[in-house]
Short mmCIF file of C-alpha atoms and ligand atoms in Angstrom, two decimals:
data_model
loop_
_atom_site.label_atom_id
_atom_site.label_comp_id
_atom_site.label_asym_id
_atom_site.label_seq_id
_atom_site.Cartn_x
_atom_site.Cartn_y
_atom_site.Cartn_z
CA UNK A 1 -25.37 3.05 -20.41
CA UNK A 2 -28.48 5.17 -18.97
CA UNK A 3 -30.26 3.24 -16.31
CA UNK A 4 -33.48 1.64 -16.93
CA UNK A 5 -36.29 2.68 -15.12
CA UNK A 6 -38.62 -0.62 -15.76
CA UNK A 7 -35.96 -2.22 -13.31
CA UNK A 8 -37.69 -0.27 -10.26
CA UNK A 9 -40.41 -1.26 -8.21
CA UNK A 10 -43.31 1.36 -7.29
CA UNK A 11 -41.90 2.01 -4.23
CA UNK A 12 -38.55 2.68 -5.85
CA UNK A 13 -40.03 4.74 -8.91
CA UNK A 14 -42.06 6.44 -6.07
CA UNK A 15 -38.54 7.31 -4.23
CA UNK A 16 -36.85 8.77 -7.37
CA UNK A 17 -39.76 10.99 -8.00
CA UNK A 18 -39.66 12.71 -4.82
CA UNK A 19 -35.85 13.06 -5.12
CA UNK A 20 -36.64 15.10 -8.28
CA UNK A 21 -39.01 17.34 -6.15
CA UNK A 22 -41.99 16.29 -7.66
CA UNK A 23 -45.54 15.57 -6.87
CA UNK A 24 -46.02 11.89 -5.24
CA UNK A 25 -48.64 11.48 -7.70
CA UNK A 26 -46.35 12.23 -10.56
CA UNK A 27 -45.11 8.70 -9.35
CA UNK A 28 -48.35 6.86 -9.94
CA UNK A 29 -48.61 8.32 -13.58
CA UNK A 30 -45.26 7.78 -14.40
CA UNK A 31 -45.73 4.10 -13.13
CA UNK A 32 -48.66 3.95 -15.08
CA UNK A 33 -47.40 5.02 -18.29
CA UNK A 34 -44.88 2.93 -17.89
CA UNK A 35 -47.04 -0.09 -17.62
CA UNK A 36 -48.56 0.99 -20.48
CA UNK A 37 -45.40 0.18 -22.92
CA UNK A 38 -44.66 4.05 -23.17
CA UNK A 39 -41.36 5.22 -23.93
CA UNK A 40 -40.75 8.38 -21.23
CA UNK A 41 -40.87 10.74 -23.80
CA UNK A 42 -43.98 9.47 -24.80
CA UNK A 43 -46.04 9.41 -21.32
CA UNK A 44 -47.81 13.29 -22.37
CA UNK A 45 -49.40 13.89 -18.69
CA UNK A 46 -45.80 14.30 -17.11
CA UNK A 47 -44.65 18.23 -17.90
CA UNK A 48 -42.09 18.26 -20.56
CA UNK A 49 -39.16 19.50 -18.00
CA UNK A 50 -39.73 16.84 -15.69
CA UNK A 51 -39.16 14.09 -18.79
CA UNK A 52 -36.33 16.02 -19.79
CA UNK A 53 -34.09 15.70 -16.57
CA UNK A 54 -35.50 11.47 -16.59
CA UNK A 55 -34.59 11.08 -19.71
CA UNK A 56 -30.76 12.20 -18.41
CA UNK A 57 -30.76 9.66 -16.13
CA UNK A 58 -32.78 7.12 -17.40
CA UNK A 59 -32.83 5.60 -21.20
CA UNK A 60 -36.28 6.69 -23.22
CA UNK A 61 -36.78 3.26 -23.95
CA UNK A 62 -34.73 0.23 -23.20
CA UNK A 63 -36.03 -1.78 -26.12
CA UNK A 64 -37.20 -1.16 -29.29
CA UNK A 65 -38.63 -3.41 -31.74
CA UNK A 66 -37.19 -3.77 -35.15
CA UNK A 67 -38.83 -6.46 -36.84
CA UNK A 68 -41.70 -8.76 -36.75
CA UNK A 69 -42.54 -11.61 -38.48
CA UNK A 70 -45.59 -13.00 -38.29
CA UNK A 71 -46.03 -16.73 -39.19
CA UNK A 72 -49.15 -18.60 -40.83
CA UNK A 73 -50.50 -19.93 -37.76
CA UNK A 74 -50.74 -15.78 -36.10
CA UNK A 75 -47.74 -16.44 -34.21
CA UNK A 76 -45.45 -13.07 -34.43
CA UNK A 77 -41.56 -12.63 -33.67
CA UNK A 78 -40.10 -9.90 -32.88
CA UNK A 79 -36.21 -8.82 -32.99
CA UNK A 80 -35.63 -6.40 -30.16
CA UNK A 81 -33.07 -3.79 -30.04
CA UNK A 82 -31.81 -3.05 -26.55
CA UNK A 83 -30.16 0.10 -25.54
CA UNK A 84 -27.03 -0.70 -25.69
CA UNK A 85 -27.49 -2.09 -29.64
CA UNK A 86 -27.09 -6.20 -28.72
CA UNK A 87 -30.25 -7.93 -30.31
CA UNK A 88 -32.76 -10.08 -28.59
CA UNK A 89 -35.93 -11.92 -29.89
CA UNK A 90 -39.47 -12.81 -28.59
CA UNK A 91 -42.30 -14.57 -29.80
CA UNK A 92 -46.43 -14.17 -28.94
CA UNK A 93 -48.37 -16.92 -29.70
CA UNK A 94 -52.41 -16.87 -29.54
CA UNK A 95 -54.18 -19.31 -27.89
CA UNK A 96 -58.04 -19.76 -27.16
CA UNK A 97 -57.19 -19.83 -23.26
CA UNK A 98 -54.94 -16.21 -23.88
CA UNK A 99 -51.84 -15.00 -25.30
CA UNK A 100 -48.32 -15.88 -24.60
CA UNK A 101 -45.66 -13.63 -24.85
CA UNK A 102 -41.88 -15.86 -24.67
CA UNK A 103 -39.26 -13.83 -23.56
CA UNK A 104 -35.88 -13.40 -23.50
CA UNK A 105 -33.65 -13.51 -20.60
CA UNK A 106 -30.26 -13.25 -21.44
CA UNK A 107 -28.52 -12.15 -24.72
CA UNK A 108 -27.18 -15.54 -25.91
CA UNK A 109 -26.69 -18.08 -23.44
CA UNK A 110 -23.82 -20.17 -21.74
CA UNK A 111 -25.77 -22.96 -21.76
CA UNK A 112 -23.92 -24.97 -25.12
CA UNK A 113 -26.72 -26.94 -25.53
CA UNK A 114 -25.72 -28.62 -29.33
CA UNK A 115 -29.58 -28.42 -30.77
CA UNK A 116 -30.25 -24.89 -29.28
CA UNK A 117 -29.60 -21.86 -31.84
CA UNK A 118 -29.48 -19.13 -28.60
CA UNK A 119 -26.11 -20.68 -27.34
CA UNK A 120 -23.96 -20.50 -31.10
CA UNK A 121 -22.29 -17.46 -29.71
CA UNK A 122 -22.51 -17.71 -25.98
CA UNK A 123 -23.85 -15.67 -23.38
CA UNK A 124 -23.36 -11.60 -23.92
CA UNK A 125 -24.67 -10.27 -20.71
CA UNK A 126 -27.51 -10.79 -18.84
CA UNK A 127 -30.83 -8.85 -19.45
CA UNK A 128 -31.87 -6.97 -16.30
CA UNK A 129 -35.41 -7.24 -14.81
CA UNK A 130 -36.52 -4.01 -16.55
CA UNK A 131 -35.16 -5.41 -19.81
CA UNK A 132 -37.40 -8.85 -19.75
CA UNK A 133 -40.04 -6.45 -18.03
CA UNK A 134 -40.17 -4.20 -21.03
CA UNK A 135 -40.17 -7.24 -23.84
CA UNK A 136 -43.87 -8.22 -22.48
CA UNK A 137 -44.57 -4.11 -21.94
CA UNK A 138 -44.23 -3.55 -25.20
CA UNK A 139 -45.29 -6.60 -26.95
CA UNK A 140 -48.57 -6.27 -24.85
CA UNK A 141 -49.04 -2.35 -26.07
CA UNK A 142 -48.48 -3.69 -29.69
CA UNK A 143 -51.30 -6.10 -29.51
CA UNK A 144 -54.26 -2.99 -27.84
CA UNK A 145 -53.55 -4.02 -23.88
CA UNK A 146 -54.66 -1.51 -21.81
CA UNK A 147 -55.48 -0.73 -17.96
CA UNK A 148 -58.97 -2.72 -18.47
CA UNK A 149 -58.12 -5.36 -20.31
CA UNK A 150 -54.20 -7.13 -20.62
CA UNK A 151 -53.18 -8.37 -24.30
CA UNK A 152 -50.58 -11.14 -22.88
CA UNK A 153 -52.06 -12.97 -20.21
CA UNK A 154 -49.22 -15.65 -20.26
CA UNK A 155 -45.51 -15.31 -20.09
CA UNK A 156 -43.02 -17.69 -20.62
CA UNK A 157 -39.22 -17.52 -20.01
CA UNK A 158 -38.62 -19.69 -23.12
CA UNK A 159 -36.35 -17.39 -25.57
CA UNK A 160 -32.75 -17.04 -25.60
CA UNK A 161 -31.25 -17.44 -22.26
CA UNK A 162 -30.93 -19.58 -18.85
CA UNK A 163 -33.90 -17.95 -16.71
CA UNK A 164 -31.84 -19.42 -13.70
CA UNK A 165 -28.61 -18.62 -14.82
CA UNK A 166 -29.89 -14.66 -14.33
CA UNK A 167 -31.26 -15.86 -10.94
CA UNK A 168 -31.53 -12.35 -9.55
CA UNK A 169 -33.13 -10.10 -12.05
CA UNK A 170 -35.25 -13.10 -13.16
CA UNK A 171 -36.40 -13.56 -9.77
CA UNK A 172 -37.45 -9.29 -9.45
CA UNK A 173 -39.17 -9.62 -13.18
CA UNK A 174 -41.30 -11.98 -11.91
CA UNK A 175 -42.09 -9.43 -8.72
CA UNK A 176 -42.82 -6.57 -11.11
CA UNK A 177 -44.45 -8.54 -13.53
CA UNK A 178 -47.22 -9.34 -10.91
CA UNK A 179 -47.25 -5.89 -9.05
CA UNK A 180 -50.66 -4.55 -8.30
CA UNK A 181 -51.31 -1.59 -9.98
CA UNK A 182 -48.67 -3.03 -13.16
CA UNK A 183 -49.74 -5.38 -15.43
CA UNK A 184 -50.48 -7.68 -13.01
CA UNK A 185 -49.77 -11.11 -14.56
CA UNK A 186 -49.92 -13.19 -11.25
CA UNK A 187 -46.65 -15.99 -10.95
CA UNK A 188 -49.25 -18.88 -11.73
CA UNK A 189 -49.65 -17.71 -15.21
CA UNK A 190 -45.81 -17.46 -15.87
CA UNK A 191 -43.99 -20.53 -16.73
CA UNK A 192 -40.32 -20.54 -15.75
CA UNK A 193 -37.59 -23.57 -18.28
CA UNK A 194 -34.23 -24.26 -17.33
CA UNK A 195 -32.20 -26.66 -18.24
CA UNK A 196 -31.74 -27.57 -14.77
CA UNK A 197 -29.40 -25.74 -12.52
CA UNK A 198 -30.46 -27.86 -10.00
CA UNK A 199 -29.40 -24.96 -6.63
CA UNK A 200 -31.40 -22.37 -8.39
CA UNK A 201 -34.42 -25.05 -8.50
CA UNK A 202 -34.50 -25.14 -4.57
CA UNK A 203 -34.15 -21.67 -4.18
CA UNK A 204 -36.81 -20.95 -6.30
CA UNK A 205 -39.21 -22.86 -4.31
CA UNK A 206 -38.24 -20.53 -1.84
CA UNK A 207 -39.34 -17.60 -2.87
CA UNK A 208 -43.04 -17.68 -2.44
CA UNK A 209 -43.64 -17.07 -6.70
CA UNK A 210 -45.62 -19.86 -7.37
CA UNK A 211 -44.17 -20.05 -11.04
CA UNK A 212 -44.91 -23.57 -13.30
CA UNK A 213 -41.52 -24.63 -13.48
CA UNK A 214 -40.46 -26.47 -16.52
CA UNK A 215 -37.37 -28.86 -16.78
CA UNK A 216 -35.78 -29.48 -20.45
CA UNK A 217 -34.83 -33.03 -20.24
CA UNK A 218 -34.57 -34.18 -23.60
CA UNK A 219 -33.34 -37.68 -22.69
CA UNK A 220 -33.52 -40.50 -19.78
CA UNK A 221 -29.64 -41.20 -19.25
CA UNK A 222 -26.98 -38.63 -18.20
CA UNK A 223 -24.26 -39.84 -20.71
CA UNK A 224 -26.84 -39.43 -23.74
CA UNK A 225 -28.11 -35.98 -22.01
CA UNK A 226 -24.55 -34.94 -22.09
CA UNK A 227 -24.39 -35.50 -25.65
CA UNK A 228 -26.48 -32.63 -26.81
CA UNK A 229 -26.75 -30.77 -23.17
CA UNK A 230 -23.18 -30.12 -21.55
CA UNK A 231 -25.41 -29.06 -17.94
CA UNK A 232 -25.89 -32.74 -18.00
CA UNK A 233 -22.01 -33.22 -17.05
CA UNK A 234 -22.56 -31.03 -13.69
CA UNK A 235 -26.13 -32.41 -12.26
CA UNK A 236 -27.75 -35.66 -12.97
CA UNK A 237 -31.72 -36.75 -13.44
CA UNK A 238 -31.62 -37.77 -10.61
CA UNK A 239 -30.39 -34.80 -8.63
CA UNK A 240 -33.21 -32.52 -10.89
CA UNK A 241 -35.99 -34.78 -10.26
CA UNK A 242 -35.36 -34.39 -6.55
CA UNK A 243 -35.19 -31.10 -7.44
CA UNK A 244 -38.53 -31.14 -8.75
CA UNK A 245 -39.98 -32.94 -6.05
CA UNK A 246 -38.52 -30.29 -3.65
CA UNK A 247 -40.37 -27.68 -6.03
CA UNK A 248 -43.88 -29.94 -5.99
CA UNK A 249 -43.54 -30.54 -1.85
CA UNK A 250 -43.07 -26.14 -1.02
CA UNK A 251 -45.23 -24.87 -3.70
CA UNK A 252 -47.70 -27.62 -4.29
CA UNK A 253 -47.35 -26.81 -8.56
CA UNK A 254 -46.74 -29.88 -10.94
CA UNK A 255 -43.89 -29.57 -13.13
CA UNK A 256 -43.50 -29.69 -16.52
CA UNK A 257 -40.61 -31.90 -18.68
CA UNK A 258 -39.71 -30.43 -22.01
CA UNK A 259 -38.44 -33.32 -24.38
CA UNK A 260 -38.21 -32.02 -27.81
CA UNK A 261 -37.58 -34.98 -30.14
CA UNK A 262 -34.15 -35.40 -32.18
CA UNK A 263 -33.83 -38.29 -34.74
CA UNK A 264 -31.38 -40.79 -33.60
CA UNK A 265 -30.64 -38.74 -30.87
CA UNK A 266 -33.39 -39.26 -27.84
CA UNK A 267 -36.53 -40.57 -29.62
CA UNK A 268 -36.84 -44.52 -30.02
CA UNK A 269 -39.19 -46.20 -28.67
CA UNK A 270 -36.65 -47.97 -25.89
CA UNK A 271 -36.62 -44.10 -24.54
CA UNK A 272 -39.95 -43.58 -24.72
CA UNK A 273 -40.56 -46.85 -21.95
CA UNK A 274 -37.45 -45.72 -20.32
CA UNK A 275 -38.93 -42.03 -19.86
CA UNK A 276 -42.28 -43.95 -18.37
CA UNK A 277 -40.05 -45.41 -15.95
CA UNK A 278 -38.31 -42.46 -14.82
CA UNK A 279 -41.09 -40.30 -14.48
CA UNK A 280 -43.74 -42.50 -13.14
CA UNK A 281 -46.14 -41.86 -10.20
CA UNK A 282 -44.59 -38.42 -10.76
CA UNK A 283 -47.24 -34.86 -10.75
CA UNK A 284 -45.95 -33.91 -13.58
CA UNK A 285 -46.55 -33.45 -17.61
CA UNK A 286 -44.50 -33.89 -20.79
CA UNK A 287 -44.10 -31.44 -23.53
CA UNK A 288 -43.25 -33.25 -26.50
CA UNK A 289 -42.21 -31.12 -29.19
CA UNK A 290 -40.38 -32.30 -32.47
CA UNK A 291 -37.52 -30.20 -32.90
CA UNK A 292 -37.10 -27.16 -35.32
CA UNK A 293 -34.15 -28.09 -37.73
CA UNK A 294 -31.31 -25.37 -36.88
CA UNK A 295 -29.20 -24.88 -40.11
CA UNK A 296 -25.98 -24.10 -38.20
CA UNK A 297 -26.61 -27.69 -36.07
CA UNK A 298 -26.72 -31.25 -38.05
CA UNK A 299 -29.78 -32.47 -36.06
CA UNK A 300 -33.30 -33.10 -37.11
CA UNK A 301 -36.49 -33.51 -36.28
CA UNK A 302 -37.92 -37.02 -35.68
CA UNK A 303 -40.36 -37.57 -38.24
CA UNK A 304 -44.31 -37.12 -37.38
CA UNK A 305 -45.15 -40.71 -37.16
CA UNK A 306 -42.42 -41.73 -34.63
CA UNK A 307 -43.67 -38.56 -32.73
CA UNK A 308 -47.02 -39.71 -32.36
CA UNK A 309 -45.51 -43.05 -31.68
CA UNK A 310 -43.35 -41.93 -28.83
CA UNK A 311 -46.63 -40.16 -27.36
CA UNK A 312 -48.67 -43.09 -27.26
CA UNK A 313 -46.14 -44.84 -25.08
CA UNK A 314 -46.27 -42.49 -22.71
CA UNK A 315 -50.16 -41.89 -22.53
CA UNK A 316 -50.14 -45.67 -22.58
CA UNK A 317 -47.28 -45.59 -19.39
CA UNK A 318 -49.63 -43.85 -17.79
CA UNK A 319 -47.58 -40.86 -18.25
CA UNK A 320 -49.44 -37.31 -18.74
CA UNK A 321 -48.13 -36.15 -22.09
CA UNK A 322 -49.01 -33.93 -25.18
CA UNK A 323 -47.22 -33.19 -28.22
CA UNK A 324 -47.02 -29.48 -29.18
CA UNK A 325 -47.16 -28.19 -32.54
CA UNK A 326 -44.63 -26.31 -33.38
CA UNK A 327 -45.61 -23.05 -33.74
CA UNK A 328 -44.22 -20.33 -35.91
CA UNK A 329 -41.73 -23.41 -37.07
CA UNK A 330 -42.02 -21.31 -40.73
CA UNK A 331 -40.63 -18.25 -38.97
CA UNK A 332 -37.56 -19.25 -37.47
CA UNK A 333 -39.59 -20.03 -34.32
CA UNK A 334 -37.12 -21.87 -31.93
CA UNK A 335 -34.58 -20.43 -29.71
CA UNK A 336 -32.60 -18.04 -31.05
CA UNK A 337 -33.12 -18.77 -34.19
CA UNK A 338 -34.18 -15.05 -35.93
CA UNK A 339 -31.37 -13.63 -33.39
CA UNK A 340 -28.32 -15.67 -35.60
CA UNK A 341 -29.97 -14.99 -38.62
CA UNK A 342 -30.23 -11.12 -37.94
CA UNK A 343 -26.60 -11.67 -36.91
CA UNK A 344 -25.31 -13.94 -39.78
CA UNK A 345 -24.32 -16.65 -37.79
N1 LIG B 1 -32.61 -22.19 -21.13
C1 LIG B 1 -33.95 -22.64 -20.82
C2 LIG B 1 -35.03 -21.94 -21.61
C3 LIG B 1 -34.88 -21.76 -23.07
S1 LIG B 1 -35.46 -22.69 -24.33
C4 LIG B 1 -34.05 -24.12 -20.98
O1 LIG B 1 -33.11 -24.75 -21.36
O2 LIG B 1 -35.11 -24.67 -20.64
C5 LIG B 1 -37.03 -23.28 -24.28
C6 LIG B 1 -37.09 -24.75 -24.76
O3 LIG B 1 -36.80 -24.91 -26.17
C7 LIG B 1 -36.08 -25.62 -24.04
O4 LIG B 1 -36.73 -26.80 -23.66
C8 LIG B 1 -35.04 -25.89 -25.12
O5 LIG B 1 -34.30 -27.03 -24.82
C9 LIG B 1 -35.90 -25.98 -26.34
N2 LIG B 1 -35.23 -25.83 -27.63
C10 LIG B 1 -34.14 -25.11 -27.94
N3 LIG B 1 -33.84 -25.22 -29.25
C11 LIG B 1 -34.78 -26.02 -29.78
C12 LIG B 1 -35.03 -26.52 -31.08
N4 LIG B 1 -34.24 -26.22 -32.08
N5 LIG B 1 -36.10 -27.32 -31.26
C13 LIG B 1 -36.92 -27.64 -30.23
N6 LIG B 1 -36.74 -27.21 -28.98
C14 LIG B 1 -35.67 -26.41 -28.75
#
């Protein structure tokens, strides 16, 4: 495989420019063209020779889209092809605050979670920083961005993958994403879910990125987590709410809890009081979201009413809490889910 040239910084790009003898300012309209979504062979103001020996070292484009589905609501899904032919998927959804563009981090994921479509074949590789770079890139070129004015204005790390479980080139995506003079989407308007790898959590609050972290907890005891979330076997709630403290006390964000409701599984009311209990006094928010069936896994949704049900105890707790819609549902809108159909799982 070709390297990818959305993995470097500036400074880097900047570096391999003037190893090719060229111009330094080559480097800032290469950059920019970059930014821009462009494949190489597609940035015009760069003279044809010096795309030619790039293009050599560096692939043309590291992801291309080939398909989009776009639900009722506007939300639009897109299957990715990367260079190397695996599949990934993303999603852009339009709010009235901005637009959020999920992303991929990994292909797959190790994760096993039972109710998550992303982990049916487990993880394939990890997606580099250029790779998750290039899903907003492009998906913000798509929708008319330009240098003036940015299409996606939020990202989330919400599509197939463990963000944390890619620690690394997670961590430099971030960097890039929010480069001056790139398309500058600043930390606070990314929102970073993991299951809760609970060592990556306190490193993470190390790293000056002042990300909104997000925690899926999906249920208020360990043993029941570790019925639908194997992670829950290796770190407790306990251990990932200090965790989230840790996060709250360095970078002074409140954290989010994802709880996406399963019938029979995690959404009576005795977890709804237990959930007030756990999280209470606590800055944070729930995301309730009723799950999106998954064909391949026998668990459903909890209906609408006890939805609304289980919110109320919470508000009621005292507990900040909203539940989602869920968006794109008619598109194959949850994790993974257009990925295993594209790949007849
Ligand atoms: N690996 C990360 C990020 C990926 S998923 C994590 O676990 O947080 C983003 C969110 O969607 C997670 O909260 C995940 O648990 C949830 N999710 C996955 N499949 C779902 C489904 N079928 N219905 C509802 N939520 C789902």
């Amino acid at each position: 495989m070709k390297k990818i040239i959305q993995d470097l910084t500036f400074e880097q790009l900047n570096d391999a420019v003037l190893s090719y003898g060229e111009k330094p300012f080559r480097a800032k309209q290469l950059y920019t063209g970059i930014m821009q979504g462009k494949s190489l062979s597609q940035i015009s103001v760069l003279p044809k020779a010096f795309i030619q020996k790039l293009t050599e070292t560096y692939e043309d484009s590291p992801i291309e889209v080939i398909k989009t589905l776009v639900s009722s609501d506007g939300t639009e899904k897109y299957l990715f092809r990367l260079a190397d032919g695996n599949v990934i998927e993303g999603v852009f959804m339009q709010y009235s605050y901005g637009n959020t563009q999920c992303v991929s981090t990994q292909v797959g994921c190790r994760m096993g979670c039972k109710f998550c479509a992303s982990t049916l074949g487990g993880k394939i590789r990890d997606l580099s920083s250029g790779e998750i770079l290039s899903q907003v890139l492009k998906v913000n070129a798509m929708h008319g961005g330009n240098d003036g004015k940015r299409a996606v204005t939020n990202v989330v790390l919400m599509g197939s993958g463990e963000p944390l479980d890619n620690y690394n080139n997670v961590v430099q995506f971030i960097r890039n994403l929010s480069a001056e003079g790139g398309i500058n989407i600043s930390p606070r308007n990314v929102s970073l879910s993991t299951c809760g790898l609970v060592p990556e959590m306190y490193k993470l609050a190390e790293e000056g990125l002042p990300v909104n972290l997000t925690v899926s907890l999906h249920n208020v005891t360990d043993s029941e987590r570790a019925r639908t979330m194997p992670i829950a076997n290796r770190y407790k709630i306990a251990q990932i709410l200090d965790a989230c403290t840790n996060y709250f006390d360095k970078t002074g964000r409140r954290y989010i809890f994802e709880y996406s409701l399963i019938e029979g599984e995690n959404s009576d009311d005795k977890h709804a009081y237990a959930l007030c209990k756990l999280l209470a006094g606590r800055p944070c928010h729930v995301n309730l979201i009723r799950l999106n069936d998954v064909k391949e896994r026998k668990l459903a949704a909890a209906s609408e009413k006890s939805a609304q049900n289980f919110l109320h105890i919470l508000q009621n707790g005292g507990i900040s809490a909203t539940l989602r819609r869920r968006m794109g549902a008619d598109i194959g809108g949850a994790c993974g889910q257009l990925r295993a159909g594209y790949l007849g799982n």
